[in-house]
Amino acid sequence: MRRAEIAIVGGGITGLSAAYYLSLMGIDNISIYEAKYIGYGSTGRCAAGIRASFTSEVHVTLMKEAIKGWKKWSEEIDGVKFYQDGYLWLLTNDKEVRLHKEIMSLHNSLGVPTKLVDREEVKEIAPNIVLSDVMAALYDPTAGKSSPFDTTLALRRLLLKRGVKIHEYTKVLRMIRAGSKIKSITVEGVGEQEVEYVVIAAGFWSRELLQPLGYEIPIIGDPHHLMITEKVSPLVKPLVIHKASGSYLNQLPTGKIILGAEYPVRENDLELRIGFIIKAVKMMSRYFPSILNANLQRIWIGYYLKTPDHHPLIGFLPGLENAVIATGFSGHGYMMSPIIGEEIANLVVKGRPRLKATEKLRPSRFEEGEMLEEKAIFG
Amino acid sequence: MLRNRRIESHPILHFQRGKEVTIFFEGTPIKAFEGESLAAALYASGIDVFRWTPKLGRPRGPFCMVGKCGSCMVEVNGVAVRSCITPVREGMNIRRLRGLPTLPKNLDRMIEKENSDNPFEEVKTDVLIVGGGPAGMAASEVLASNGMNVFLVDDQIRLGGQLIKQTHIFFGSQELFAGKRGFRIAEEYEAKLRSLKNLHILLQTTAIGVFKEGVLLLNKGKGLIIKPKYVVLSAGAFENYLLFENNDLPGVMGAGGAQTLMNLYGVLPGREVVVVGSGNVGLIITYQLLQAGAKVKAIVEAAPRIGGWFVHAAKVRRYGVPILLRHTVIAAEGKDRVRAAIISEVDERWEPVKGTEKRIECDTILLAVGLTPNTELVRQFGVKTVYVPELGGLVPVRNKYLETNIPNVFVAGDVAGVEEATTAFIEGWIAAYSILIKEKGPQSQYVKKRNEYIRMLDEYRSSPVSARVRSGLRHVEVGGS
Ligand SMILES: Cc1cc2nc3c(=O)[nH]c(=O)nc-3n(C[C@H](O)[C@H](O)[C@H](O)COP(=O)(O)OP(=O)(O)OC[C@H]3O[C@@H](n4cnc5c(N)ncnc54)[C@H](O)[C@@H]3O)c2cc1C
Ligand code: FES
């Protein structure tokens, strides 16, 4: 039989980042198994946003580390680029303004320098905006964006160079348990493969992979639409969110404009909705009317993976010594990936994560009754 | 700098130009005619560079002439448009597009009814037909004249698809328009369609996507949601590109794009031309160029034999056009426009052979290197596709009645596999009778007609030139019904 390996199930950003840090730590028998192609899951469908301005200490701590990671990736990985262009939350009523004053204090106390800005300052940050009903905005200058396509392809190239095996169109069908270990996995078209460790980074599909072993992980897939326009000259630098409707606009450095909006549909219903286009365009054209003149290029839908406390799962699966899971990132798994990958590697190599915050995200927390709290979940 | 590229005399075509208007290109007045596309008018006046690319600042000019590639974008009164699908209007102010287009602040595409929840009109219909080439026109005629309510949409300015630029004479039987030129067939068929009152023809209208609520159509920024009971997808195929140094220089053009310029608008694509590809498209465009007064310096073909029909090849040879087999283009030379093509021999694996390079002076390189079925919408409907090189790429799986794995979704014409206008017509009729049979039951007149057309198609494809198509079809045709 072939040498036992460290098998990573899932070639999304989580799996790729884990492989990167494992490889940096000197591990040389890593395989990534991807059922479709790199980035097929939520990663290739995300809005490219990155921010530390959350309202739970755990999220903020992780994201501050992640942003350090993004800066490092930008320097060290050919093809990855993090643009620190900021986030701007438009607030359109008194209640929101009051709430965001509190949120700002919380951010500031956790070391994230967000700032409540008035209409004039909004206009300075985003000169092309039509202020309309904007009363104020919360601005996060440390937030930014990075292209998921550039990043995943850059990682893929680098990993191959470092000797990581990447198997695309190769699904992991089953995991086989022996006592407190996963002994092997069954791989489509390959057969049984012995494993030293297995990292489950299979996003939405982690659930179906774990069910046969008796694990019911508490995540649900919540479909979210996005659309993107053709390239146009710079319109606005920060990612802009209309807080009240959960709509947002993110112009990528290429010039394309991503538009998103909260538009609820059921879990197993991935049919695209014209209603989404109408909502997103209607909301964001209030502030950037010229987007009505842009040509729509693509529209798609992908999963936010929600857990009961809106925080991800990362850690050993209860009762297993060699199986680490990392999923349930809601709308934030792309931005968190540098720290998540590093912590997965720490769990595998050292048996524990570097940060206390990561420990809090252990999958067993729900049974142990230790839920976390987060107020700012979107984007 | 301004030359006149309009064709003033042509042995078979007579160009009826519309009212003369004046447009302004970077301040210089230019003559144009109503009914022309802006790209044709600019090109006719000798303009080669339409835009400069954002990253590398490279010059670009028209390539596809049907709104699909974006290389002809210019600014009209400050708004970036694809000039090949923008009709000219008196007094337009045109500038080359430098870098990325800026979104204009004046809103000529305002979504109306700002406050309503749904700014799009919704319409129910029996049949939606996407693509108004031969296949779509054929299906529309049969369906609408048998009492079905039909919407036929096409994104171009005129109906007829590829037919409107075909100047050669069709052969075959009378029912299949033998003895007529392609554009005449389109004109006559259109006249027939215009008399059908159940048929709604929407031009300059793009079916942009399949959604839960219906199929979204966009017409110059106005939306329409259409909910059809049956769909015929007949969106044709798009031209393939070829990789070589400087392949984006103005003067490198698709053969189809050149046909649009030459046969639809009466504008000569170039004076000295190298044609790449010796399939029927490459041979026919060569002949058409000769008729219009251009010189074709060579036809370059990578394969060891000519791809198209013998009759066409013999014709261009008679005019002394060399057909260079086992050759390809490896580079274009020129600054703002092609000045020469560098060609080279290729080995068995189609790799260029070092040391065999030759330089041919020319101002135009036309690519006639095949077509790829335009299956985007097909796949959005959830139709299963498979890769069949003989048919041009990814093609939909269907039965012999042209129904796909998604019930009530039919395909016809090049979208179902690259073939030709005649087979596209027949497939359109077969799909239409299949829909009538599904909707109204197996009435004998419909079944009889359908069987006739299926037989006609088999017969047409039984010739040796259809061998590739026949072998390709084995991979995509499944079951009966
Ligand atoms: C519309 C939208 C907008 C978003 N915007 C943002 C944003 O702005 N910023 C941000 O940080 N996050 C955003 N997200 C969230 C982010 O995309 C995800 O949290 C993140 O991509 C999760 O990455 P992952 O690697 O964990 O999962 P995925 O990317 O889903 O990867 C899992 C992979 O596993 C593969 N797989 C599954 N089962 C198997 C198997 N058995 N064998 C082999 N392979 C398997 C899948 O094919 C898939 O490729 C957004 C998400 C959506 C849907
Ligand atoms: S889009 Fe106009 S030439 Fe292609």
Coordinates of N, CA and C in Angstrom, one line a residue, chain A residues 4-134:
Chain A
A4 N 1.2 6.2 4.0 CA 0.1 6.9 4.7 C 0.3 8.4 4.5
E5 N -0.7 9.2 4.3 CA -0.5 10.6 4.0 C -1.4 11.5 4.9
I6 N -1.1 12.8 4.8 CA -2.0 13.8 5.4 C -3.0 14.2 4.3
A7 N -4.2 13.7 4.5 CA -5.2 13.9 3.4 C -6.1 15.1 3.8
I8 N -6.1 16.1 2.9 CA -7.0 17.2 3.1 C -8.2 17.0 2.1
V9 N -9.4 17.0 2.7 CA -10.6 16.8 1.9 C -11.2 18.2 1.6
G10 N -11.1 18.6 0.3 CA -11.6 19.9 -0.1 C -10.6 20.9 -0.5
G11 N -10.7 21.3 -1.8 CA -9.7 22.3 -2.4 C -10.3 23.7 -2.4
G12 N -11.0 24.1 -1.3 CA -11.4 25.5 -1.2 C -10.2 26.2 -0.5
I13 N -10.5 27.5 -0.1 CA -9.4 28.3 0.4 C -8.9 27.6 1.8
T14 N -9.8 27.0 2.5 CA -9.4 26.4 3.8 C -8.4 25.3 3.6
G15 N -8.8 24.4 2.7 CA -7.9 23.3 2.4 C -6.5 23.7 1.8
L16 N -6.6 24.7 0.9 CA -5.3 25.2 0.3 C -4.4 25.8 1.4
S17 N -5.0 26.7 2.2 CA -4.2 27.4 3.3 C -3.7 26.4 4.2
A18 N -4.4 25.4 4.6 CA -3.9 24.3 5.5 C -2.7 23.6 4.9
A19 N -2.8 23.3 3.6 CA -1.7 22.6 3.0 C -0.5 23.5 2.9
Y20 N -0.7 24.8 2.7 CA 0.4 25.7 2.7 C 1.2 25.7 4.0
Y21 N 0.4 25.9 5.1 CA 1.1 26.0 6.4 C 1.7 24.6 6.8
L22 N 1.0 23.5 6.5 CA 1.6 22.2 6.8 C 2.9 22.0 6.0
S23 N 2.9 22.5 4.8 CA 4.1 22.4 4.0 C 5.3 23.2 4.6
L24 N 4.9 24.4 5.0 CA 5.9 25.3 5.7 C 6.5 24.7 6.9
M25 N 5.7 23.9 7.6 CA 6.2 23.2 8.8 C 6.9 21.9 8.5
G26 N 7.2 21.7 7.3 CA 8.1 20.6 6.9 C 7.4 19.3 6.6
I27 N 6.0 19.3 6.5 CA 5.3 18.1 6.2 C 5.5 17.8 4.7
D28 N 5.8 16.6 4.3 CA 6.0 16.4 2.9 C 5.1 15.3 2.2
N29 N 4.1 14.9 3.0 CA 3.3 13.9 2.4 C 1.8 14.3 2.4
I30 N 1.6 15.5 1.8 CA 0.3 16.1 1.8 C -0.5 15.8 0.5
S31 N -1.7 15.5 0.6 CA -2.6 15.3 -0.6 C -3.8 16.1 -0.4
I32 N -4.2 16.9 -1.4 CA -5.5 17.6 -1.4 C -6.4 16.8 -2.3
Y33 N -7.6 16.4 -1.8 CA -8.6 15.8 -2.7 C -9.8 16.8 -2.9
E34 N -10.0 17.0 -4.1 CA -11.1 18.0 -4.5 C -12.1 17.3 -5.4
A35 N -13.4 17.3 -5.0 CA -14.4 16.6 -5.8 C -14.6 17.2 -7.2
K36 N -14.4 18.5 -7.3 CA -14.6 19.2 -8.6 C -13.2 19.8 -9.0
Y37 N -13.1 21.1 -8.9 CA -11.9 21.8 -9.2 C -11.6 22.8 -8.1
I38 N -10.3 23.2 -8.0 CA -9.9 24.2 -6.9 C -10.9 25.4 -7.0
G39 N -11.5 25.7 -5.8 CA -12.3 26.9 -5.8 C -13.8 26.7 -6.2
Y40 N -14.2 25.4 -6.4 CA -15.5 25.1 -6.9 C -16.6 25.5 -5.9
G41 N -16.3 25.3 -4.6 CA -17.3 25.5 -3.5 C -17.5 27.0 -3.3
S42 N -17.7 27.4 -2.0 CA -18.0 28.7 -1.7 C -16.8 29.7 -2.0
T43 N -15.6 29.2 -2.0 CA -14.5 30.0 -2.3 C -14.6 30.8 -3.6
G44 N -14.8 30.1 -4.6 CA -14.9 30.7 -6.0 C -16.2 31.5 -6.1
R45 N -17.0 31.5 -5.1 CA -18.3 32.3 -5.2 C -18.4 33.4 -4.3
C46 N -17.3 33.7 -3.6 CA -17.4 34.7 -2.5 C -17.2 36.1 -3.1
A47 N -17.3 37.1 -2.2 CA -17.3 38.5 -2.6 C -16.0 39.2 -2.4
A48 N -15.0 38.4 -2.0 CA -13.6 38.9 -1.9 C -13.3 39.9 -0.8
G49 N -14.2 40.1 0.1 CA -14.1 41.0 1.2 C -13.3 40.5 2.4
I50 N -12.5 41.4 3.0 CA -11.7 41.0 4.2 C -11.8 42.1 5.2
R51 N -12.1 41.8 6.5 CA -12.2 42.8 7.5 C -12.0 42.2 8.9
A52 N -11.6 43.0 9.8 CA -11.5 42.6 11.2 C -12.6 43.1 12.1
S53 N -13.5 44.0 11.5 CA -14.5 44.7 12.3 C -15.7 43.8 12.6
F54 N -15.5 42.9 13.5 CA -16.6 42.0 13.9 C -17.0 42.4 15.4
T55 N -18.0 41.8 15.9 CA -18.3 42.2 17.3 C -18.1 41.1 18.3
S56 N -17.5 40.0 17.9 CA -17.1 39.1 19.0 C -15.6 39.1 19.1
E57 N -15.1 38.9 20.3 CA -13.7 39.0 20.6 C -13.0 37.9 19.8
V58 N -13.6 36.7 19.7 CA -13.0 35.6 19.0 C -12.7 36.0 17.5
H59 N -13.8 36.5 16.9 CA -13.7 36.8 15.4 C -12.6 37.9 15.2
V60 N -12.7 38.9 16.1 CA -11.7 40.1 15.9 C -10.3 39.5 16.1
T61 N -10.1 38.8 17.1 CA -8.7 38.2 17.3 C -8.2 37.5 16.1
L62 N -9.1 36.6 15.6 CA -8.7 35.7 14.5 C -8.4 36.6 13.3
M63 N -9.3 37.6 13.0 CA -9.2 38.4 11.8 C -8.0 39.3 11.9
K64 N -7.7 39.8 13.1 CA -6.5 40.6 13.1 C -5.2 39.8 12.7
E65 N -5.2 38.6 13.2 CA -4.1 37.7 12.8 C -4.2 37.4 11.3
A66 N -5.5 37.2 10.8 CA -5.6 36.8 9.4 C -5.1 38.0 8.5
I67 N -5.4 39.2 8.9 CA -5.0 40.4 8.0 C -3.5 40.4 8.0
K68 N -2.9 40.1 9.2 CA -1.4 40.1 9.1 C -1.0 39.0 8.1
G69 N -1.7 37.9 8.1 CA -1.4 36.8 7.2 C -1.6 37.3 5.7
W70 N -2.7 38.0 5.5 CA -2.9 38.5 4.1 C -1.8 39.3 3.6
K71 N -1.3 40.2 4.5 CA -0.1 41.1 4.1 C 1.1 40.2 3.8
K72 N 1.3 39.2 4.7 CA 2.4 38.3 4.5 C 2.3 37.6 3.1
W73 N 1.1 37.0 2.9 CA 0.9 36.3 1.6 C 1.2 37.2 0.4
S74 N 0.7 38.5 0.5 CA 0.9 39.4 -0.6 C 2.4 39.5 -0.9
E75 N 3.2 39.5 0.2 CA 4.7 39.7 0.0 C 5.3 38.4 -0.5
E76 N 4.8 37.3 0.1 CA 5.6 36.0 -0.1 C 5.0 35.1 -1.2
I77 N 3.8 35.2 -1.5 CA 3.2 34.3 -2.5 C 3.0 35.0 -3.8
D78 N 3.7 34.6 -4.8 CA 3.6 35.3 -6.1 C 2.2 35.1 -6.6
G79 N 1.5 36.2 -6.9 CA 0.1 36.1 -7.4 C -0.9 36.5 -6.4
V80 N -0.6 36.5 -5.1 CA -1.6 37.0 -4.1 C -1.4 38.4 -3.9
K81 N -2.6 39.2 -3.9 CA -2.5 40.6 -3.5 C -3.7 41.0 -2.7
F82 N -3.3 41.6 -1.5 CA -4.3 42.1 -0.6 C -4.4 43.7 -0.8
Y83 N -5.5 44.2 -1.1 CA -5.7 45.6 -1.2 C -6.4 46.2 0.0
Q84 N -5.7 47.0 0.8 CA -6.3 47.5 2.0 C -7.2 48.8 1.7
D85 N -8.3 48.5 1.0 CA -9.1 49.6 0.6 C -10.3 50.1 1.5
G86 N -10.4 49.3 2.6 CA -11.4 49.7 3.6 C -12.8 49.1 3.3
Y87 N -13.7 49.3 4.3 CA -15.1 48.9 4.3 C -15.9 50.2 4.8
L88 N -17.0 50.4 4.2 CA -17.8 51.5 4.5 C -19.3 51.1 4.7
W89 N -19.8 51.1 6.0 CA -21.2 50.8 6.2 C -22.0 52.0 6.2
L90 N -23.0 52.1 5.3 CA -23.8 53.3 5.2 C -25.0 53.1 6.2
L91 N -25.2 54.1 7.1 CA -26.2 54.1 8.1 C -27.3 55.1 7.7
T92 N -28.5 54.6 7.8 CA -29.6 55.5 7.2 C -30.7 55.8 8.2
N93 N -30.5 55.4 9.5 CA -31.5 55.9 10.5 C -30.8 56.1 11.9
D94 N -31.5 56.8 12.7 CA -30.9 57.1 14.1 C -30.5 55.9 14.8
K95 N -31.4 54.9 14.8 CA -31.1 53.7 15.6 C -29.8 53.0 15.2
E96 N -29.6 52.9 13.8 CA -28.4 52.3 13.3 C -27.2 53.2 13.8
V97 N -27.3 54.5 13.7 CA -26.2 55.3 14.0 C -25.8 55.1 15.5
R98 N -26.9 55.1 16.3 CA -26.6 54.9 17.8 C -25.9 53.5 18.0
L99 N -26.4 52.5 17.4 CA -25.9 51.1 17.5 C -24.4 51.1 17.1
H100 N -24.2 51.8 15.9 CA -22.8 51.7 15.4 C -21.8 52.5 16.2
K101 N -22.3 53.5 17.0 CA -21.4 54.2 17.9 C -20.9 53.2 18.9
E102 N -21.8 52.4 19.4 CA -21.4 51.3 20.4 C -20.5 50.3 19.8
I103 N -20.9 49.9 18.6 CA -20.0 48.9 17.9 C -18.6 49.5 17.7
M104 N -18.6 50.8 17.3 CA -17.2 51.4 17.1 C -16.4 51.3 18.4
S105 N -17.0 51.6 19.5 CA -16.3 51.6 20.8 C -15.8 50.2 21.0
L106 N -16.7 49.2 20.7 CA -16.2 47.8 20.9 C -15.1 47.5 20.0
H107 N -15.2 47.8 18.7 CA -14.1 47.6 17.8 C -12.8 48.2 18.3
N108 N -12.9 49.5 18.7 CA -11.7 50.3 19.1 C -11.1 49.6 20.4
S109 N -12.0 49.1 21.3 CA -11.4 48.5 22.5 C -10.7 47.2 22.2
L110 N -11.1 46.6 21.1 CA -10.5 45.3 20.7 C -9.3 45.6 19.7
G111 N -9.0 46.9 19.5 CA -7.9 47.2 18.6 C -8.2 47.3 17.1
V112 N -9.4 47.5 16.8 CA -9.8 47.7 15.3 C -10.2 49.2 15.2
P113 N -9.4 50.0 14.5 CA -9.6 51.4 14.5 C -10.8 51.9 13.6
T114 N -12.0 51.4 13.8 CA -13.1 51.9 12.9 C -13.5 53.3 13.4
K115 N -14.2 54.0 12.5 CA -14.5 55.4 12.9 C -15.9 55.7 12.3
L116 N -16.7 56.4 13.2 CA -18.0 56.8 12.7 C -17.8 58.1 11.9
V117 N -18.2 58.2 10.6 CA -17.9 59.4 9.8 C -19.2 60.0 9.4
D118 N -19.1 61.4 9.3 CA -20.4 62.1 8.8 C -20.4 62.1 7.3
R119 N -21.5 62.8 6.8 CA -21.8 62.8 5.4 C -20.6 63.3 4.6
E120 N -20.0 64.4 5.1 CA -18.9 65.0 4.4 C -17.7 64.1 4.3
E121 N -17.4 63.4 5.3 CA -16.3 62.5 5.3 C -16.6 61.3 4.4
V122 N -17.9 60.8 4.4 CA -18.2 59.8 3.5 C -17.9 60.2 2.0
K123 N -18.2 61.4 1.7 CA -18.0 61.9 0.4 C -16.5 62.0 0.0
E124 N -15.7 62.2 1.1 CA -14.2 62.2 0.9 C -13.7 60.8 0.6
I125 N -14.3 59.9 1.4 CA -13.8 58.5 1.2 C -14.3 57.9 -0.1
A126 N -15.5 58.3 -0.5 CA -16.1 57.7 -1.7 C -16.6 58.9 -2.5
P127 N -15.8 59.6 -3.3 CA -16.2 60.8 -4.0 C -17.4 60.6 -5.0
N128 N -17.5 59.4 -5.5 CA -18.6 59.2 -6.5 C -19.9 58.9 -5.9
I129 N -20.0 58.9 -4.6 CA -21.3 58.4 -4.0 C -22.3 59.5 -4.0
V130 N -23.6 59.1 -4.2 CA -24.7 60.0 -4.0 C -25.2 59.8 -2.6
L131 N -25.2 60.8 -1.8 CA -25.4 60.5 -0.3 C -26.9 60.1 0.0
S132 N -27.8 60.7 -0.8 CA -29.2 60.3 -0.6 C -29.6 60.3 0.9
D133 N -30.1 59.2 1.4 CA -30.5 59.2 2.8 C -29.4 58.8 3.8
V134 N -28.2 58.8 3.4 CA -27.1 58.4 4.3 C -27.0 59.4 5.4

